CSV table of C-alpha atoms in Angstrom, one decimal:
chain,number,residue,atom,x,y,z
S,29,MET,CA,-31.0,20.0,-10.9
S,30,THR,CA,-30.8,19.9,-14.7
S,31,TYR,CA,-27.5,21.7,-15.0
S,32,HIS,CA,-25.0,19.8,-17.3
S,33,PRO,CA,-21.5,20.6,-16.2
S,34,LYS,CA,-18.6,21.2,-18.6
S,35,SER,CA,-15.8,20.6,-16.1
S,36,ASP,CA,-14.6,17.1,-15.1
S,37,PHE,CA,-14.7,18.0,-11.4
S,38,MET,CA,-18.3,19.3,-11.3
S,39,ALA,CA,-19.4,16.2,-13.4
S,40,VAL,CA,-17.8,13.9,-10.8
S,41,MET,CA,-19.4,15.8,-7.9
S,42,MET,CA,-22.9,15.6,-9.5
S,43,ASP,CA,-22.7,12.1,-11.0
S,44,ARG,CA,-21.3,10.4,-7.9
S,45,GLY,CA,-23.6,12.0,-5.3
S,46,PHE,CA,-21.1,14.5,-3.7
S,47,LEU,CA,-23.1,17.6,-4.4
S,48,ALA,CA,-25.7,19.0,-2.0
S,49,ASP,CA,-25.6,22.7,-2.9
S,50,CYS,CA,-23.5,25.3,-4.7
S,51,THR,CA,-23.5,29.1,-4.6
S,52,ASP,CA,-23.3,29.4,-8.4
S,53,TYR,CA,-23.1,26.2,-10.4
S,54,GLN,CA,-22.5,27.8,-13.8
S,55,ALA,CA,-19.9,30.4,-12.7
S,56,LEU,CA,-17.9,27.8,-10.7
S,57,ASP,CA,-18.1,25.3,-13.6
S,58,GLU,CA,-16.8,27.9,-16.0
S,59,ALA,CA,-13.9,28.7,-13.6
S,60,LEU,CA,-13.1,25.0,-13.3
S,61,SER,CA,-13.1,24.7,-17.1
S,62,ARG,CA,-10.7,27.7,-17.6
S,63,GLY,CA,-7.7,26.5,-15.5
S,64,VAL,CA,-6.4,25.2,-12.2
S,65,VAL,CA,-8.8,26.1,-9.3
S,66,PRO,CA,-7.4,26.1,-5.7
S,67,ALA,CA,-10.1,24.9,-3.3
S,68,TYR,CA,-10.0,24.1,0.4
S,69,ILE,CA,-11.7,22.1,3.1
S,70,GLY,CA,-11.0,22.8,6.8
S,71,PHE,CA,-10.6,20.1,9.5
S,72,ASP,CA,-10.7,21.1,13.1
S,73,ALA,CA,-8.4,19.1,15.4
S,74,THR,CA,-10.8,17.8,18.0
S,75,ALA,CA,-9.4,14.3,18.1
S,76,LYS,CA,-6.2,12.5,17.1
S,77,SER,CA,-7.8,11.1,14.0
S,78,LEU,CA,-10.7,11.9,11.6
S,79,HIS,CA,-13.4,9.2,11.3
S,80,VAL,CA,-15.3,7.8,8.4
S,81,GLY,CA,-17.7,10.8,8.6
S,82,SER,CA,-14.9,12.9,7.1
S,83,LEU,CA,-14.1,10.6,4.3
S,84,ILE,CA,-16.6,12.2,1.9
S,85,GLN,CA,-14.6,15.5,2.2
S,86,ILE,CA,-11.3,13.8,1.8
S,87,MET,CA,-12.6,12.1,-1.4
S,88,MET,CA,-13.7,15.5,-2.7
S,89,LEU,CA,-10.2,16.8,-2.3
S,90,ARG,CA,-8.8,13.7,-4.0
S,91,TRP,CA,-11.2,14.1,-7.0
S,92,LEU,CA,-10.3,17.8,-7.1
S,93,GLN,CA,-6.6,16.9,-7.6
S,94,LYS,CA,-7.4,14.0,-10.0
S,95,THR,CA,-9.3,16.4,-12.2
S,96,GLY,CA,-6.4,18.8,-12.4
S,97,HIS,CA,-7.2,21.3,-9.6
S,98,GLN,CA,-5.3,22.3,-6.4
S,99,PRO,CA,-6.6,20.9,-3.1
S,100,ILE,CA,-5.8,22.8,0.1
S,101,THR,CA,-6.1,20.9,3.3
S,102,LEU,CA,-6.6,23.4,6.1
S,103,MET,CA,-5.9,22.2,9.7
S,104,GLY,CA,-7.8,24.2,12.3
S,105,GLY,CA,-5.0,24.9,14.7
S,106,GLY,CA,-6.6,28.3,15.4
S,107,THR,CA,-10.3,27.6,15.1
S,108,THR,CA,-10.1,24.4,17.2
S,109,LYS,CA,-9.3,26.8,20.1
S,110,VAL,CA,-12.8,28.2,19.7
S,111,GLY,CA,-14.9,25.2,18.6
S,112,ASP,CA,-17.5,25.0,15.9
S,113,PRO,CA,-21.0,25.3,17.4
S,114,SER,CA,-22.8,24.3,14.2
S,115,PHE,CA,-25.8,22.1,15.1
S,116,ARG,CA,-24.4,21.1,18.5
S,117,ALA,CA,-26.4,21.0,21.6
S,118,ASP,CA,-23.6,22.0,23.9
S,119,GLU,CA,-20.2,23.7,23.9
S,120,ARG,CA,-17.1,21.6,22.8
S,121,PRO,CA,-14.5,21.0,25.6
S,122,LEU,CA,-11.6,23.4,25.2
S,123,LEU,CA,-8.3,21.8,24.3
S,124,THR,CA,-4.8,23.1,25.1
S,125,ALA,CA,-2.4,24.2,22.4
S,126,ASP,CA,-0.3,21.0,23.0
S,127,GLN,CA,-3.4,18.8,22.6
S,128,ILE,CA,-4.4,20.5,19.4
S,129,ASP,CA,-0.9,20.1,18.0
S,130,ASP,CA,-0.9,16.4,18.9
S,131,ASN,CA,-4.3,16.0,17.2
S,132,ILE,CA,-3.1,17.7,14.1
S,133,ASN,CA,0.0,15.4,13.9
S,134,GLY,CA,-2.4,12.4,14.1
S,135,ILE,CA,-4.8,13.7,11.5
S,136,LYS,CA,-2.2,14.7,9.0
S,137,LYS,CA,-1.1,11.0,8.5
S,138,VAL,CA,-4.3,10.1,6.6
S,139,PHE,CA,-4.2,12.7,3.9
S,140,ALA,CA,-1.0,11.5,2.2
S,141,ALA,CA,-2.8,8.3,1.3
S,142,TYR,CA,-5.4,10.2,-0.8
S,143,ILE,CA,-3.7,13.4,-1.9
S,144,ASP,CA,-0.3,14.2,-3.5
S,145,TYR,CA,1.6,16.9,-1.7
S,146,ASP,CA,4.9,16.2,-3.4
S,147,THR,CA,4.1,16.6,-7.1
S,148,ASP,CA,5.8,19.4,-9.1
S,149,ALA,CA,2.6,20.0,-11.1
S,150,PRO,CA,0.6,23.2,-10.7
S,151,ASN,CA,-2.1,21.3,-8.8
S,152,LYS,CA,0.3,20.3,-6.0
S,153,ALA,CA,-1.7,20.0,-2.8
S,154,LEU,CA,-1.1,22.3,0.1
S,155,MET,CA,-1.3,21.4,3.8
S,156,LEU,CA,-1.9,24.6,5.9
S,157,ASN,CA,-2.8,25.6,9.4
S,158,ASN,CA,-5.0,28.5,10.2
S,159,ALA,CA,-3.1,29.2,13.4
S,160,GLU,CA,-0.6,30.8,11.0
S,161,TRP,CA,-2.9,33.9,10.6
S,162,LEU,CA,-5.3,33.5,13.5
S,163,ASP,CA,-2.9,33.2,16.4
S,164,GLY,CA,-1.3,36.6,15.9
S,165,LEU,CA,-4.5,38.7,15.3
S,166,ASN,CA,-4.8,42.0,17.1
S,167,TYR,CA,-8.2,42.0,18.7
S,168,LEU,CA,-9.0,45.7,18.1
S,169,ASP,CA,-7.7,45.8,14.6
S,170,PHE,CA,-9.7,42.6,13.8
S,171,LEU,CA,-12.9,44.1,15.2
S,172,ARG,CA,-12.4,47.3,13.1
S,173,ASP,CA,-11.3,45.7,9.9
S,174,ILE,CA,-13.3,42.4,9.9
S,175,GLY,CA,-16.0,42.6,12.6
S,176,ARG,CA,-17.7,45.6,11.0
S,177,HIS,CA,-18.7,43.5,8.0
S,178,PHE,CA,-20.8,41.1,10.1
S,179,SER,CA,-24.5,41.7,11.0
S,180,VAL,CA,-25.4,40.0,14.2
S,181,ASN,CA,-29.1,39.9,13.0
S,182,ARG,CA,-27.9,37.8,10.0
S,183,MET,CA,-25.7,35.6,12.1
S,184,LEU,CA,-28.6,34.8,14.5
S,185,ALA,CA,-30.7,33.8,11.5
S,186,PHE,CA,-28.3,31.0,10.4
S,187,GLU,CA,-29.9,27.6,11.1
S,188,SER,CA,-26.9,26.3,12.9
S,189,VAL,CA,-27.2,29.1,15.5
S,190,LYS,CA,-31.0,29.5,15.4
S,191,SER,CA,-31.6,25.8,16.3
S,192,ARG,CA,-29.4,26.2,19.4
S,193,LEU,CA,-31.2,29.3,20.5
S,194,ASP,CA,-34.6,28.0,19.8
S,195,ARG,CA,-33.9,25.1,22.2
S,196,GLU,CA,-32.9,27.7,24.7
S,197,GLN,CA,-29.4,26.2,24.9
S,198,SER,CA,-26.5,28.5,25.8
S,199,LEU,CA,-24.3,29.8,23.0
S,200,SER,CA,-21.1,31.3,24.4
S,201,PHE,CA,-19.6,34.5,22.9
S,202,LEU,CA,-16.5,32.4,22.2
S,203,GLU,CA,-18.5,30.0,20.0
S,204,PHE,CA,-20.4,32.9,18.3
S,205,ASN,CA,-17.0,34.1,17.0
S,206,TYR,CA,-16.3,30.8,15.2
S,207,MET,CA,-18.2,31.7,12.0
S,208,ILE,CA,-16.3,35.0,11.8
S,209,LEU,CA,-13.0,33.2,12.1
S,210,GLN,CA,-13.9,30.6,9.5
S,211,ALA,CA,-15.0,33.4,7.2
S,212,TYR,CA,-11.7,35.1,7.8
S,213,ASP,CA,-9.9,31.8,6.8
S,214,PHE,CA,-11.5,32.0,3.3
S,215,LEU,CA,-10.5,35.7,3.0
S,216,GLU,CA,-6.9,34.9,4.0
S,217,LEU,CA,-6.7,31.8,1.7
S,218,ASN,CA,-8.0,33.9,-1.2
S,219,ARG,CA,-5.5,36.7,-0.5
S,220,ARG,CA,-2.5,34.4,0.1
S,221,TYR,CA,-3.0,31.5,-2.2
S,222,GLY,CA,-5.7,32.6,-4.7
S,223,CYS,CA,-8.2,30.0,-3.3
S,224,VAL,CA,-11.6,30.6,-4.9
S,225,LEU,CA,-13.7,27.6,-3.6
S,226,GLN,CA,-14.5,26.4,-0.1
S,227,MET,CA,-16.1,22.9,0.2
S,228,GLY,CA,-17.6,21.2,3.3
S,229,GLY,CA,-20.6,19.3,4.6
S,230,SER,CA,-24.0,20.9,4.3
S,231,ASP,CA,-23.9,21.9,8.0
S,232,GLN,CA,-21.1,24.3,7.0
S,233,TRP,CA,-23.3,26.2,4.5
S,234,GLY,CA,-23.8,29.3,6.7
S,235,ASN,CA,-20.1,29.5,7.5
S,236,ILE,CA,-19.2,29.2,3.8
S,237,VAL,CA,-21.6,31.9,2.7
S,238,ASN,CA,-20.2,34.2,5.4
S,239,GLY,CA,-16.7,33.7,4.0
S,240,ILE,CA,-17.8,34.4,0.5
S,241,ASP,CA,-19.6,37.6,1.6
S,242,LEU,CA,-16.6,38.8,3.6
S,243,THR,CA,-14.1,38.2,0.8
S,244,ARG,CA,-16.3,40.1,-1.7
S,245,ARG,CA,-16.7,43.0,0.7
S,246,VAL,CA,-13.0,43.3,1.6
S,247,LEU,CA,-11.2,42.2,-1.6
S,248,ASP,CA,-14.1,42.4,-4.2
S,249,HIS,CA,-13.1,38.9,-5.4
S,250,GLU,CA,-15.6,36.4,-6.9
S,251,ILE,CA,-15.4,33.1,-4.9
S,252,TYR,CA,-17.6,30.1,-4.5
S,253,GLY,CA,-19.0,27.5,-2.0
S,254,LEU,CA,-20.0,23.9,-2.6
S,255,THR,CA,-21.4,21.5,0.0
S,256,SER,CA,-21.8,17.7,0.2
S,257,PRO,CA,-24.8,16.0,1.8
S,258,LEU,CA,-24.6,15.0,5.5
S,259,LEU,CA,-24.6,11.3,5.1
S,260,THR,CA,-26.7,8.8,7.1
S,261,THR,CA,-26.9,5.1,6.3
S,262,SER,CA,-30.2,3.8,4.9
S,263,ASP,CA,-31.3,2.8,8.4
S,264,GLY,CA,-30.9,6.4,9.6
S,265,LYS,CA,-27.6,6.1,11.5
S,266,LYS,CA,-24.9,8.8,11.3
S,267,MET,CA,-22.2,7.9,8.9
S,268,GLY,CA,-18.9,7.1,10.6
S,269,LYS,CA,-20.4,5.5,13.7
S,270,SER,CA,-20.6,1.8,14.5
S,271,GLN,CA,-22.1,0.0,17.5
S,272,ASP,CA,-18.5,0.1,19.0
S,273,GLY,CA,-18.2,3.9,18.5
S,274,ALA,CA,-16.5,6.1,15.9
S,275,VAL,CA,-14.8,4.3,12.9
S,276,TRP,CA,-11.4,6.2,13.0
S,277,LEU,CA,-9.2,6.4,9.9
S,278,ASN,CA,-5.9,6.1,11.7
S,279,ALA,CA,-4.7,2.5,11.9
S,280,ASP,CA,-3.6,2.8,15.5
S,281,MET,CA,-7.1,3.7,16.6
S,282,VAL,CA,-9.1,1.3,14.3
S,283,ALA,CA,-7.2,-1.7,12.9
S,284,PRO,CA,-7.3,-2.2,9.1
S,285,TYR,CA,-9.3,-5.4,9.6
S,286,GLU,CA,-12.0,-3.7,11.7
S,287,PHE,CA,-12.1,-0.8,9.1
S,288,TRP,CA,-12.5,-3.4,6.3
S,289,GLN,CA,-15.2,-5.2,8.3
S,290,PHE,CA,-17.1,-1.9,8.8
S,291,TRP,CA,-17.5,-1.6,5.0
S,292,ARG,CA,-18.2,-5.3,4.6
S,293,ASN,CA,-21.1,-4.9,6.9
S,294,THR,CA,-22.7,-2.2,4.8
S,295,THR,CA,-26.5,-2.4,4.5
S,296,ASP,CA,-27.6,-3.8,1.1
S,297,ALA,CA,-29.4,-0.5,0.2
S,298,ASP,CA,-26.2,1.6,0.7
S,299,VAL,CA,-23.8,-0.5,-1.4
S,300,GLY,CA,-24.3,1.3,-4.7
S,301,ARG,CA,-24.2,4.8,-3.2
S,302,PHE,CA,-21.1,4.1,-1.1
S,303,LEU,CA,-19.3,2.6,-4.1
S,304,LYS,CA,-19.8,5.9,-5.9
S,305,LEU,CA,-18.7,8.1,-3.0
S,306,TYR,CA,-15.9,6.1,-1.4
S,307,THR,CA,-14.3,4.2,-4.4
S,308,GLU,CA,-13.1,5.2,-7.9
S,309,LEU,CA,-14.8,2.3,-9.7
S,310,PRO,CA,-16.6,3.4,-12.9
S,311,LEU,CA,-20.2,4.6,-12.4
S,312,ASP,CA,-21.7,1.8,-14.4
S,313,GLU,CA,-19.8,-0.8,-12.3
S,314,CYS,CA,-21.1,0.9,-9.1
S,315,ASP,CA,-24.7,0.7,-10.5
S,316,ARG,CA,-24.3,-2.9,-11.5
S,317,LEU,CA,-22.9,-4.0,-8.1
S,318,GLY,CA,-25.4,-1.9,-6.2
S,319,ALA,CA,-28.3,-3.6,-8.0
S,320,LEU,CA,-27.2,-7.2,-7.0
S,321,GLU,CA,-29.6,-9.0,-4.6
S,322,GLY,CA,-29.6,-11.8,-2.2
S,323,ALA,CA,-26.3,-13.6,-1.6
S,324,GLU,CA,-24.7,-11.8,-4.6
S,325,ILE,CA,-24.8,-8.4,-2.9
S,326,ASN,CA,-22.2,-9.9,-0.4
S,327,ALA,CA,-19.6,-10.0,-3.3
S,328,ALA,CA,-20.3,-6.3,-3.9
S,329,LYS,CA,-19.7,-5.6,-0.2
S,330,ILE,CA,-16.4,-7.3,-0.3
S,331,ILE,CA,-15.4,-5.2,-3.4
S,332,LEU,CA,-16.5,-2.1,-1.5
S,333,ALA,CA,-14.5,-3.1,1.6
S,334,ASN,CA,-11.4,-3.9,-0.5
S,335,GLU,CA,-11.5,-0.7,-2.6
S,336,VAL,CA,-12.0,1.6,0.4
S,337,THR,CA,-9.4,-0.2,2.6
S,338,THR,CA,-6.9,-0.1,-0.3
S,339,LEU,CA,-7.2,3.6,-0.7
S,340,LEU,CA,-6.5,4.2,3.0
S,341,HIS,CA,-4.3,1.4,4.2
S,342,GLY,CA,-2.9,-0.1,0.9
S,343,GLY,CA,-3.6,-3.2,-1.1
S,344,ASP,CA,-1.8,-5.6,1.2
S,345,ALA,CA,-3.9,-4.6,4.2
S,346,ALA,CA,-7.1,-5.1,2.2
S,347,LYS,CA,-6.0,-8.6,1.0
S,348,THR,CA,-5.0,-9.6,4.6
S,349,ALA,CA,-8.4,-8.4,5.9
S,350,GLU,CA,-10.3,-10.3,3.3
S,351,ALA,CA,-8.3,-13.4,3.9
S,352,THR,CA,-8.9,-13.1,7.6
S,353,ALA,CA,-12.6,-12.7,7.1
S,354,ARG,CA,-12.8,-15.7,4.9
S,355,GLU,CA,-10.9,-17.7,7.5
S,356,VAL,CA,-13.2,-16.6,10.2
S,357,PHE,CA,-16.5,-16.8,8.4
S,358,GLU,CA,-16.1,-19.5,5.8
S,359,ARG,CA,-13.8,-22.0,7.5
S,360,GLY,CA,-14.5,-21.2,11.2
S,361,GLY,CA,-10.8,-20.7,11.8
S,362,VAL,CA,-8.9,-17.9,13.4
S,363,GLY,CA,-7.4,-15.3,11.0
S,364,ASP,CA,-4.1,-13.5,11.5
S,365,ASP,CA,-5.5,-10.0,11.5
S,366,LEU,CA,-8.3,-10.2,14.1
S,367,PRO,CA,-8.3,-7.6,16.9
S,368,THR,CA,-6.2,-9.4,19.6
S,369,LEU,CA,-6.3,-9.3,23.4
S,370,THR,CA,-3.0,-10.6,24.9
S,371,LEU,CA,-3.1,-11.5,28.6
S,372,THR,CA,-0.4,-12.6,31.0
S,373,ALA,CA,-0.8,-15.3,33.6
S,374,ALA,CA,-0.7,-12.5,36.2
S,375,ASP,CA,-3.6,-10.8,34.5
S,376,LEU,CA,-5.6,-14.0,34.7
S,377,GLY,CA,-4.7,-14.9,38.3
S,378,ASP,CA,-7.1,-17.6,39.4
S,379,GLY,CA,-9.2,-17.0,36.3
S,380,MET,CA,-11.1,-14.2,34.5
S,381,SER,CA,-14.8,-14.2,33.9
S,382,ILE,CA,-16.1,-14.5,30.4
S,383,VAL,CA,-17.9,-11.2,30.9
S,384,GLN,CA,-14.6,-9.4,31.7
S,385,LEU,CA,-13.0,-11.0,28.6
S,386,ILE,CA,-15.8,-9.8,26.3
S,387,VAL,CA,-15.4,-6.3,27.7
S,388,LYS,CA,-11.6,-6.3,27.6
S,389,SER,CA,-11.6,-7.6,24.0
S,390,GLY,CA,-13.7,-4.6,22.9
S,391,LEU,CA,-16.8,-6.7,21.9
S,392,ALA,CA,-18.9,-5.0,24.6
S,393,GLY,CA,-18.7,-1.6,26.2
S,394,SER,CA,-19.6,-2.7,29.7
S,395,GLY,CA,-20.2,-5.8,31.9
S,396,LYS,CA,-24.0,-5.1,31.6
S,397,GLU,CA,-23.8,-5.1,27.8
S,398,ALA,CA,-21.7,-8.3,27.9
S,399,LYS,CA,-24.2,-10.1,30.1
S,400,ARG,CA,-27.1,-9.1,27.8
S,401,LEU,CA,-25.1,-10.4,24.9
S,402,ILE,CA,-24.8,-13.8,26.7
S,403,SER,CA,-28.4,-13.9,27.8
S,404,GLU,CA,-29.5,-13.2,24.2
S,405,ASN,CA,-27.3,-16.0,22.8
S,406,GLY,CA,-25.1,-13.6,21.0
S,407,ALA,CA,-21.8,-14.5,22.6
S,408,ARG,CA,-19.6,-17.4,21.3
S,409,LEU,CA,-16.4,-19.0,22.4
S,410,ASN,CA,-14.6,-20.8,19.7
S,411,ASP,CA,-17.9,-20.8,17.7
S,412,GLU,CA,-19.8,-22.5,20.6
S,413,PRO,CA,-22.6,-20.5,22.4
S,414,VAL,CA,-21.7,-19.0,25.8
S,415,THR,CA,-24.7,-19.7,28.1
S,416,ASP,CA,-23.1,-19.1,31.6
S,417,ALA,CA,-22.2,-15.5,32.4
S,418,GLY,CA,-20.2,-16.8,35.4
S,419,MET,CA,-17.9,-18.9,33.3
S,420,MET,CA,-14.2,-18.5,34.4
S,421,ILE,CA,-11.3,-18.7,32.0
S,422,GLY,CA,-7.9,-19.7,33.3
S,423,ALA,CA,-4.4,-19.9,31.8
S,424,ALA,CA,-4.8,-23.5,30.9
S,425,ALA,CA,-7.8,-22.7,28.6
S,426,LEU,CA,-5.5,-20.3,26.8
S,427,ALA,CA,-2.9,-22.8,25.9
S,428,THR,CA,-4.1,-22.2,22.3
S,429,PRO,CA,-5.7,-18.8,21.3
S,430,MET,CA,-9.4,-18.5,21.7
S,431,LYS,CA,-11.9,-16.8,19.4
S,432,LEU,CA,-14.5,-14.7,21.0
S,433,SER,CA,-17.5,-13.6,18.9
S,434,ALA,CA,-20.4,-11.1,19.4
S,435,GLY,CA,-23.1,-12.0,16.9
S,436,LYS,CA,-22.0,-13.2,13.5
S,437,LYS,CA,-19.9,-10.2,12.4
S,438,ARG,CA,-17.6,-9.2,15.3
S,439,HIS,CA,-14.8,-11.3,16.5
S,440,ALA,CA,-11.6,-11.0,18.6
S,441,LEU,CA,-8.7,-13.3,19.5
S,442,VAL,CA,-7.7,-13.9,23.1
S,443,GLN,CA,-4.2,-15.3,23.8
S,444,LEU,CA,-1.7,-15.8,26.5
S,445,GLY,CA,1.4,-13.6,26.1
């Protein structure tokens, strides 16, 4: 790509690694140069929190507003009732309306940390819910007015659908409607709010193109699509997952210390790239830090962890997390912010096995995994190796809090409450 953008937003997208594809680079760039462009990203409410995999999209909306444009955060109160089949091997479990509303309330909390919904400026962000126009649709009117613009042949050719059918995996009629509903979202946002750009991960390309095509056919308006790369870490893992599961953005699901630690554990090869995507440090500083080697790269990882944690949880949370990490790693002590398991004397009874403690503290997903950790010399109790999987811990041993460790990077505090 040799295109040199004129607008600040497009320059940020290209220079920092946010851009995978765009329907018309030049026309969009010119629109961004002329005035405030309203743009949206949709988030389906399949859980009570988004995870780190969604952070690239949230940062795109943040940069959009920082460069003078209007971000629209679209909650999928309607589309979540159907479920996006894109690149999935099976159908998503159907959620009730109450579950979806609960999830939306949980998800909304994160956005205020990144985007300004209260400014009086023309680029004030909007938080919308597509249930507003989807819930009341008349089925026959929708088929006649909207359905007639969609070719089933073309829909079957989209990679997200084709890959499912090629594997001879069932695609329900419910799911097949998802791309029509998402396309209709773009049409309604254009009609109601003048939205001219939809952004999303590259797995959304087919859905985005459908929305552009529908809006042009119905309203004859020029609109655009822009996608970000689907991120994997340099060792091939899906971004947003750790060995303990999803890295959620809500503090009540993943504590700020654990969130900080996830970024501190970034692979050396990913540091420069992640600094560009997930922080607002200048590009030359991202390049300088990303090029460090050996022990020096650890300083860059701490900067990455602090910057990302500050954006989401605030500066105090980042400082506390770093101080806790230094206490744990450099002085072998116990920090104030470690994930903590509090047990009562009744919980312990005549004693609890070290295997149970490892599982209950979240350092292993099962007893089998905890036993393997012990057999491979990965478990430590107060920094001493645990060699006996049958070891019992009683109330007396917890007169002072104990530090449990799984490997060198994951720790938890066990205390008597």
